[in-house]
Coordinates of N, CA and C in Angstrom, one line a residue:
X1 N -0.4 59.3 182.0 CA -1.9 59.1 182.2 C -2.8 60.0 182.5
X2 N -3.0 60.9 182.4 CA -4.4 62.2 182.0 C -4.9 61.1 180.7
X3 N -3.7 61.3 179.6 CA -4.0 60.8 178.9 C -5.3 59.6 178.3
X4 N -4.8 58.7 179.3 CA -4.6 57.4 179.4 C -6.2 57.5 179.7
X5 N -7.0 57.8 181.3 CA -8.0 58.1 181.1 C -8.9 58.6 180.8
X6 N -8.2 59.5 179.3 CA -8.9 60.7 178.7 C -9.3 60.1 177.7
X7 N -9.2 58.9 177.5 CA -8.9 57.8 176.8 C -10.5 56.7 176.4
X8 N -10.2 56.1 177.8 CA -10.5 55.3 178.3 C -11.8 55.8 178.8
X9 N -12.2 56.6 178.9 CA -13.8 57.0 178.7 C -14.4 57.8 177.9
X10 N -13.4 58.3 177.3 CA -13.7 58.4 175.8 C -14.6 57.3 174.7
X11 N -13.7 56.2 175.3 CA -13.7 54.0 174.4 C -14.7 53.9 175.3
X12 N -15.4 55.0 176.4 CA -17.0 54.0 177.3 C -17.5 54.4 176.7
X13 N -17.3 56.3 176.0 CA -18.7 56.7 175.4 C -18.8 56.3 174.0
X14 N -18.3 55.8 173.6 CA -18.0 55.7 172.0 C -18.9 54.4 172.2
X15 N -18.8 53.2 172.7 CA -19.0 51.7 173.0 C -20.8 52.2 174.2
X16 N -20.8 53.1 175.0 CA -21.9 53.5 175.0 C -23.7 54.1 174.2
X17 N -22.7 54.8 173.1 CA -23.6 54.6 172.3 C -23.8 54.6 170.9
X18 N -23.3 53.0 171.0 CA -22.7 52.6 170.8 C -24.1 50.8 170.6
X19 N -23.9 50.6 172.6 CA -25.2 49.5 172.8 C -26.8 50.6 173.6
X20 N -27.1 51.8 173.1 CA -27.4 52.6 173.9 C -28.5 52.1 172.5
X21 N -27.5 52.2 171.1 CA -28.4 52.1 169.3 C -29.0 50.3 169.2
X22 N -28.2 49.6 169.8 CA -28.5 48.5 170.3 C -29.9 48.2 171.3
X23 N -29.6 48.8 172.2 CA -30.1 48.8 172.7 C -32.4 48.8 172.5
X24 N -31.7 50.6 172.0 CA -33.7 51.2 171.7 C -34.2 49.9 170.5
X25 N -35.1 49.8 170.7 CA -36.5 49.2 170.2 C -37.6 49.7 169.6
X26 N -37.6 50.2 167.7 CA -38.8 50.2 167.1 C -39.5 49.7 167.3
X27 N -39.7 48.5 167.2 CA -40.7 47.6 167.5 C -40.6 46.1 167.3
X28 N -41.5 45.6 168.4 CA -40.8 44.2 169.7 C -41.3 43.6 168.0
X29 N -41.0 42.6 167.3 CA -41.2 41.9 166.2 C -42.7 40.4 166.9
X30 N -43.7 40.8 166.2 CA -45.2 39.8 166.9 C -44.5 37.7 166.6
X31 N -44.3 37.1 167.9 CA -44.6 35.9 167.2 C -46.2 35.0 165.8
X32 N -45.2 35.2 165.0 CA -47.2 34.8 165.1 C -47.7 33.7 165.0
X33 N -48.2 33.2 165.0 CA -49.1 31.9 164.7 C -49.6 31.4 164.0
X34 N -49.7 30.3 163.9 CA -50.1 29.6 162.6 C -52.2 29.6 162.4
X35 N -52.2 30.4 161.4 CA -53.9 28.9 161.7 C -53.8 28.1 161.9
X36 N -54.9 27.5 162.8 CA -55.0 26.2 163.8 C -56.9 25.9 162.9
X37 N -56.4 25.4 162.2 CA -58.3 24.4 160.9 C -58.5 23.1 161.4
X38 N -60.0 23.5 162.2 CA -60.6 22.8 162.8 C -61.6 21.5 162.1
X39 N -61.8 22.2 161.3 CA -63.0 22.0 160.4 C -62.9 23.0 158.6
X40 N -63.0 21.7 157.8 CA -62.8 23.4 156.8 C -64.4 21.8 155.6
X41 N -64.2 22.5 154.3 CA -64.7 21.8 153.4 C -64.2 20.7 152.6
X42 N -64.8 20.0 151.8 CA -63.9 20.3 150.5 C -63.1 21.2 149.7
X43 N -62.8 20.7 149.0 CA -61.9 21.5 147.7 C -63.0 21.7 147.2
X44 N -62.9 23.0 147.0 CA -64.0 24.0 146.0 C -65.4 23.8 146.2
X45 N -65.6 23.5 147.3 CA -67.1 23.0 147.6 C -68.2 24.4 148.1
X46 N -67.8 25.2 148.2 CA -68.7 26.5 148.5 C -67.3 28.4 147.9
X47 N -66.5 27.7 146.5 CA -66.0 28.5 145.4 C -66.3 29.4 145.6
X48 N -67.9 29.4 145.1 CA -68.9 30.6 144.5 C -70.0 30.2 145.7
X49 N -69.7 30.6 146.6 CA -70.9 30.9 148.0 C -71.0 32.7 147.9
X50 N -71.4 32.7 148.4 CA -72.1 34.2 149.1 C -72.1 34.1 150.6
X51 N -71.1 35.4 151.3 CA -71.3 35.2 152.1 C -71.4 36.1 153.1
X52 N -72.4 36.7 154.4 CA -72.5 37.3 155.1 C -71.8 37.3 156.9
X53 N -70.7 38.4 157.1 CA -70.0 38.8 158.3 C -71.0 39.3 159.0
X54 N -71.5 38.5 159.9 CA -71.9 39.5 161.7 C -70.1 40.2 162.7
X55 N -71.5 41.2 162.9 CA -70.0 42.1 163.9 C -69.9 40.1 164.6
X56 N -68.5 40.7 165.1 CA -68.0 39.9 165.8 C -68.4 40.4 167.7
X57 N -67.9 39.5 168.1 CA -68.0 39.8 169.8 C -66.6 39.9 170.2
X58 N -67.2 40.5 171.1 CA -65.7 41.0 171.7 C -65.5 40.5 173.0
X59 N -64.4 40.9 173.6 CA -63.8 40.2 175.4 C -63.9 41.5 175.8
X60 N -64.5 41.4 176.4 CA -65.0 42.3 178.0 C -64.1 43.7 177.9
X61 N -62.7 43.7 177.9 CA -61.9 44.9 178.1 C -62.4 45.6 176.2
X62 N -62.8 45.7 175.1 CA -62.9 46.0 174.6 C -64.0 46.5 173.8
X63 N -65.3 48.1 173.7 CA -66.1 47.7 173.4 C -66.5 47.3 172.5
X64 N -68.0 46.8 172.6 CA -68.3 45.6 171.5 C -69.3 46.6 170.5
X65 N -69.3 47.6 170.6 CA -68.4 48.5 169.3 C -67.9 48.2 168.4
X66 N -67.2 48.0 169.1 CA -65.6 47.5 167.4 C -66.0 46.1 166.2
X67 N -65.8 45.7 167.6 CA -67.4 44.2 166.3 C -66.9 44.5 165.3
X68 N -67.7 45.4 164.9 CA -68.3 46.0 163.7 C -67.0 46.5 162.5
X69 N -66.4 46.9 163.1 CA -65.0 47.7 162.4 C -64.3 46.1 162.2
X70 N -64.6 44.9 162.8 CA -63.5 44.1 162.8 C -64.5 43.0 162.0
X71 N -65.4 43.3 161.4 CA -66.2 42.9 160.8 C -65.7 43.5 159.2
X72 N -66.2 45.0 159.0 CA -65.7 45.2 158.6 C -64.2 45.0 157.1
X73 N -63.2 44.8 158.7 CA -61.7 44.7 158.3 C -61.9 43.3 157.4
X74 N -62.3 41.8 158.2 CA -62.5 40.9 157.8 C -62.9 40.3 156.2
X75 N -64.9 41.4 156.1 CA -65.2 41.6 154.9 C -64.0 42.1 153.4
X76 N -63.2 42.6 153.7 CA -63.1 43.4 153.1 C -61.6 42.8 152.6
X77 N -60.6 41.8 153.7 CA -59.6 41.2 153.6 C -60.3 40.3 152.4
X78 N -61.8 39.1 153.2 CA -61.9 38.3 152.4 C -62.1 38.2 151.1
X79 N -62.3 39.6 150.4 CA -63.1 40.1 149.3 C -61.8 40.3 148.8
X80 N -60.9 41.6 149.0 CA -59.3 41.3 148.6 C -58.3 39.9 148.6
X81 N -58.5 39.3 148.4 CA -58.0 37.6 148.6 C -59.0 36.9 147.8
X82 N -59.7 37.2 146.9 CA -61.7 36.0 146.5 C -61.4 34.8 146.9
X83 N -61.0 35.6 148.5 CA -61.9 33.7 148.9 C -63.1 33.7 148.1
X84 N -64.3 34.4 148.2 CA -65.9 33.7 147.6 C -66.1 35.3 146.9
X85 N -66.9 35.3 145.5 CA -67.5 36.5 145.5 C -67.9 37.2 145.2
X86 N -68.8 36.9 146.5 CA -69.9 38.0 147.5 C -69.7 37.5 149.3
X87 N -69.3 39.5 149.1 CA -69.1 39.3 150.4 C -69.3 39.9 151.5
X88 N -71.0 39.8 151.8 CA -71.3 41.0 152.6 C -71.3 41.0 153.8
X89 N -71.3 42.0 154.9 CA -71.8 42.9 156.2 C -73.3 43.0 156.6
X90 N -73.4 42.4 157.2 CA -75.0 42.2 158.0 C -74.7 42.2 159.5
X91 N -75.9 43.0 159.8 CA -75.3 43.7 160.7 C -77.0 42.9 161.8
X92 N -77.9 43.2 162.5 CA -76.9 43.4 163.6 C -76.5 42.4 164.6
X93 N -75.3 42.7 165.2 CA -74.3 41.0 166.0 C -75.6 40.6 166.4
X94 N -75.0 38.4 166.7 CA -75.4 37.8 166.8 C -75.6 36.9 168.0
X95 N -76.5 36.2 169.0 CA -75.9 36.2 170.5 C -75.7 34.6 170.4
X96 N -75.9 33.1 170.0 CA -75.7 32.8 169.0 C -75.7 31.6 167.9
X97 N -75.4 31.0 167.8 CA -74.9 30.6 166.8 C -75.9 30.0 165.5
X98 N -77.4 29.8 166.6 CA -78.6 29.5 166.2 C -78.9 31.3 165.1
X99 N -78.8 32.4 166.3 CA -79.4 33.2 165.9 C -78.5 34.1 164.7
X100 N -77.4 33.3 164.4 CA -76.2 33.8 163.7 C -76.9 33.0 162.3
X101 N -77.4 32.1 162.5 CA -77.6 31.9 160.8 C -78.8 31.9 160.6
X102 N -79.4 32.3 161.4 CA -80.9 33.0 161.0 C -81.3 33.9 161.2
X103 N -79.7 35.1 160.7 CA -79.4 35.8 160.3 C -78.7 36.5 158.8
X104 N -78.2 35.1 159.1 CA -77.6 34.6 157.1 C -78.7 34.6 156.4
X105 N -79.8 33.1 157.1 CA -81.6 33.2 156.9 C -81.7 34.5 155.5
X106 N -81.9 35.6 157.5 CA -82.5 37.1 156.3 C -82.1 37.9 155.6
X107 N -80.6 37.7 154.7 CA -79.6 38.0 154.8 C -80.0 37.3 153.0
X108 N -80.1 36.5 153.1 CA -80.1 36.3 152.3 C -78.7 35.1 151.4
X109 N -77.7 35.7 151.9 CA -76.5 34.6 152.2 C -76.4 33.1 151.8
X110 N -75.4 32.5 151.4 CA -75.4 31.1 151.3 C -75.2 30.5 153.1
X111 N -74.0 30.9 153.1 CA -72.9 31.3 154.3 C -72.9 32.5 155.1
X112 N -72.4 32.6 156.2 CA -73.1 33.3 157.7 C -71.6 33.2 158.6
X113 N -71.0 33.8 158.2 CA -69.6 34.9 158.6 C -69.1 34.7 161.0
X114 N -69.6 33.8 162.0 CA -69.2 33.9 163.5 C -67.7 34.4 163.4
X115 N -67.7 35.3 163.8 CA -66.4 35.5 164.5 C -66.7 35.9 166.3
X116 N -65.0 35.7 166.6 CA -65.2 36.5 167.7 C -63.0 36.5 168.6
X117 N -63.4 37.2 169.6 CA -61.6 38.0 169.4 C -61.6 37.1 170.7
X118 N -61.2 36.5 171.4 CA -61.1 36.2 172.4 C -60.6 36.7 172.7
X119 N -59.9 37.7 173.1 CA -58.3 37.9 174.1 C -57.9 39.8 172.9
X120 N -57.9 40.6 172.7 CA -57.4 41.9 172.2 C -56.2 42.3 173.7
X121 N -55.5 42.2 173.8 CA -53.9 43.1 174.6 C -53.2 44.2 173.9
X122 N -54.1 46.1 174.7 CA -52.4 46.3 174.0 C -51.5 46.4 173.8
X123 N -50.4 46.6 173.9 CA -49.1 47.0 173.7 C -47.8 47.6 174.8
X124 N -47.3 47.9 175.5 CA -46.7 48.9 175.6 C -45.1 49.6 174.9
X125 N -44.2 50.5 175.1 CA -43.4 50.5 174.7 C -41.8 50.0 174.7
X126 N -42.7 48.3 175.3 CA -41.7 47.1 175.5 C -42.0 46.4 175.3
X127 N -43.0 45.8 173.5 CA -44.3 44.8 173.6 C -45.2 44.4 174.4
X128 N -45.2 43.3 174.2 CA -46.2 42.7 175.0 C -47.7 42.1 174.7
X129 N -48.1 42.9 173.5 CA -49.3 42.9 172.5 C -49.4 40.9 172.3
X130 N -50.7 40.9 172.2 CA -51.5 39.6 172.2 C -53.4 39.9 171.5
X131 N -53.5 38.9 170.4 CA -54.9 38.7 170.1 C -54.7 37.3 169.8
X132 N -56.3 36.9 169.8 CA -56.9 35.8 169.7 C -58.1 36.2 168.7
X133 N -57.7 35.3 167.3 CA -59.4 35.2 166.5 C -59.8 34.2 165.9
X134 N -61.6 33.9 166.6 CA -62.0 32.4 165.6 C -62.9 32.7 165.8
X135 N -63.2 31.8 163.6 CA -64.2 32.2 163.1 C -64.7 30.6 162.7
X136 N -66.3 31.0 162.3 CA -67.1 29.8 162.5 C -67.2 30.7 160.8
X137 N -67.4 29.5 160.2 CA -68.1 30.2 158.7 C -69.4 28.8 158.3
X138 N -70.5 29.1 158.7 CA -71.9 28.2 159.2 C -73.4 28.2 157.5
X139 N -73.3 27.0 156.9 CA -73.9 26.4 155.7 C -75.7 27.4 156.9
X140 N -75.9 28.5 155.7 CA -77.4 29.2 156.8 C -78.7 27.7 156.3
X141 N -78.2 26.4 154.7 CA -79.0 25.9 155.5 C -79.9 24.8 155.8
X142 N -78.1 24.1 156.1 CA -77.9 23.2 156.6 C -78.4 23.2 158.4
X143 N -77.1 24.7 159.4 CA -77.0 24.7 160.4 C -75.5 24.6 161.1
X144 N -75.1 23.2 159.5 CA -74.1 23.3 159.9 C -72.5 23.6 159.2
X145 N -70.5 23.6 160.0 CA -70.7 24.8 160.7 C -69.3 24.0 159.0
X146 N -69.0 24.8 158.2 CA -67.2 24.3 156.8 C -67.1 24.7 157.7
X147 N -66.1 26.3 157.9 CA -65.4 26.3 158.0 C -65.2 26.9 160.2
X148 N -64.6 26.3 161.0 CA -63.7 26.5 162.3 C -61.7 27.1 161.9
X149 N -61.5 27.9 162.5 CA -60.6 28.8 162.3 C -60.2 29.6 164.0
X150 N -59.4 28.9 164.4 CA -58.9 29.9 164.9 C -56.5 30.4 164.7
X151 N -57.0 31.7 165.9 CA -55.4 32.2 165.5 C -54.9 33.1 166.4
X152 N -54.2 32.8 167.2 CA -53.4 33.7 168.3 C -51.5 34.7 168.0
X153 N -51.6 35.7 167.6 CA -50.8 36.1 167.9 C -50.1 37.0 169.5
X154 N -48.8 36.9 169.6 CA -48.0 37.3 170.4 C -46.7 37.8 169.9
X155 N -46.9 39.2 170.9 CA -45.8 40.1 170.9 C -44.9 40.0 172.3
X156 N -43.2 39.5 172.2 CA -42.7 40.0 173.4 C -42.3 40.7 173.9
X157 N -42.1 40.5 175.4 CA -40.9 41.7 176.0 C -40.3 42.0 175.9
X158 N -39.9 43.1 176.1 CA -38.0 43.7 175.1 C -38.0 44.3 176.2
X159 N -37.5 44.9 177.7 CA -37.5 45.0 178.6 C -35.7 45.2 178.4
X160 N -35.6 46.3 179.8 CA -34.2 47.1 179.1 C -33.6 46.5 179.9
X161 N -31.8 46.4 179.6 CA -30.7 45.6 180.3 C -30.5 46.4 181.3
X162 N -30.8 45.7 182.0 CA -30.2 46.6 183.6 C -28.7 45.6 183.8
X163 N -28.3 45.1 183.1 CA -26.6 45.1 184.1 C -26.1 46.4 184.6
X164 N -24.7 45.5 185.4 CA -24.1 47.3 185.8 C -23.4 47.9 184.3
X165 N -23.2 46.7 182.7 CA -22.0 47.8 182.3 C -23.5 48.8 181.1
X166 N -25.0 48.6 181.1 CA -26.4 49.5 181.4 C -26.1 50.6 182.2
X167 N -25.5 49.9 183.4 CA -25.9 51.1 184.2 C -24.4 51.9 184.7
X168 N -23.3 52.0 183.8 CA -22.2 52.5 183.7 C -22.4 53.6 182.0
X169 N -22.9 52.6 180.8 CA -22.7 52.9 180.3 C -24.3 54.4 179.8
X170 N -25.2 54.5 181.1 CA -26.5 55.4 180.9 C -26.0 56.2 182.4
X171 N -24.9 55.8 182.8 CA -24.9 56.9 183.5 C -24.0 58.0 182.8
X172 N -23.2 57.4 181.2 CA -22.5 58.7 180.2 C -23.3 59.6 179.3
X173 N -24.5 59.8 179.7 CA -25.8 60.3 178.9 C -26.9 60.4 179.6
X174 N -28.1 60.9 179.0 CA -29.4 61.0 179.7 C -30.1 60.1 179.3
X175 N -31.3 59.9 179.8 CA -31.8 58.6 180.0 C -32.8 58.5 178.4
X176 N -32.2 56.7 177.7 CA -32.6 56.3 176.7 C -34.4 56.9 176.0
X177 N -34.9 57.2 175.1 CA -36.2 57.7 175.0 C -36.1 57.3 173.9
X178 N -37.3 56.1 174.1 CA -37.7 55.3 172.9 C -38.0 55.6 172.1
X179 N -38.5 55.4 171.2 CA -39.4 56.1 170.0 C -40.6 55.4 169.8
X180 N -41.4 56.2 169.1 CA -42.8 56.0 168.4 C -42.2 54.3 167.8
X181 N -43.4 53.8 168.3 CA -43.5 52.2 167.6 C -44.5 52.3 166.8
X182 N -44.8 53.5 166.6 CA -45.7 53.2 165.0 C -47.4 53.1 164.9
X183 N -47.6 52.3 164.1 CA -49.8 52.2 164.4 C -49.2 50.9 165.2
X184 N -50.6 51.0 166.3 CA -50.9 50.5 167.0 C -51.2 49.1 166.9
X185 N -50.3 47.6 167.5 CA -49.7 47.0 167.7 C -51.6 46.2 166.8
X186 N -52.1 46.1 167.5 CA -53.7 45.2 167.8 C -54.4 45.0 166.5
X187 N -53.8 47.1 166.1 CA -54.6 46.5 164.3 C -54.2 45.8 163.7
X188 N -52.8 45.4 163.9 CA -51.9 45.1 163.3 C -52.1 44.2 163.3
X189 N -52.6 43.3 164.2 CA -52.4 41.5 164.6 C -53.7 40.7 163.9
X190 N -54.7 42.2 163.8 CA -55.9 41.5 163.7 C -56.1 41.4 161.8
X191 N -55.5 42.2 161.8 CA -54.9 42.3 160.1 C -54.5 41.3 159.4
X192 N -53.8 40.5 160.0 CA -52.3 39.8 159.7 C -53.2 38.4 160.0
X193 N -54.4 37.8 161.4 CA -54.8 37.2 160.3 C -55.8 37.0 159.9
X194 N -56.5 38.1 159.9 CA -57.7 38.6 158.9 C -56.7 38.2 157.4
X195 N -55.8 38.2 156.9 CA -55.5 38.6 155.8 C -55.1 36.5 156.1
X196 N -54.3 35.9 156.7 CA -54.7 34.7 156.5 C -55.6 33.1 156.6
X197 N -56.7 33.1 157.2 CA -57.4 32.6 157.5 C -58.1 33.4 156.4
X198 N -58.4 34.1 155.9 CA -58.5 35.1 154.1 C -57.9 34.0 153.5
X199 N -56.0 33.5 152.7 CA -56.1 32.8 152.1 C -56.5 31.5 152.5
X200 N -56.4 31.1 154.0 CA -56.7 29.5 154.4 C -57.7 29.2 153.8
X201 N -59.2 30.0 153.2 CA -60.0 30.0 153.2 C -60.1 30.3 151.3
X202 N -59.1 30.7 150.6 CA -59.3 30.5 149.0 C -58.3 29.4 148.8
X203 N -57.9 28.8 150.6 CA -56.8 27.2 149.7 C -56.1 27.2 149.2
X204 N -54.6 28.3 150.1 CA -53.6 28.1 150.6 C -52.9 27.2 151.6
X205 N -52.3 26.3 151.2 CA -51.7 25.5 152.2 C -50.8 25.9 153.1
X206 N -50.3 27.0 153.1 CA -49.4 28.3 154.2 C -49.3 29.6 153.9
X207 N -49.3 30.3 155.0 CA -49.1 31.8 155.1 C -47.8 32.0 155.5
X208 N -48.1 33.5 155.2 CA -46.9 34.7 155.0 C -46.3 33.9 156.7
X209 N -45.0 34.0 156.6 CA -45.4 34.5 158.3 C -44.3 36.1 159.2
X210 N -44.4 36.8 157.5 CA -43.8 38.8 157.3 C -45.2 39.0 158.1

């Protein structure tokens, strides 16, 4: 009888180690939404255009000066993806679209990128990060929008299991400590959005979901 009890306890402990390993999540994979293109030019129309990237407008929960960093990210990605031959970062920020066009004219570029981070919510150890970005490329001569793209990425929540079996397993060991999730989620989401939008502007019909 005693051996049987010890066998049951050992089985529960081994199962607990396995279950704890399965429940531990180092990183909750975001649900990557595809870029939504509302306005686009004819193919190759602006292939040789120069672009000025203004500081992005930011939501209230993020300091406005972070818009400069987002603009730098988009500038580097647009250059890296060869979406346009010349991409420059402009300053200062813009008020409305007419102001953005005026700043583009002053900088002597063909197109000006006026972007906005609609929302950016940091994740917890259980996930829940979210980001949404919209960008317009404006023709500085006509003032018309030639590209208008939006994209959002959501990270689902991964709450710990609270069922009877999970509580039983936890009673045989110390509380689970989740490891570091690595790099901050929101910057990674913004980088992914920048890459997807740059690929679309460069002519891609589909973007990677990884």
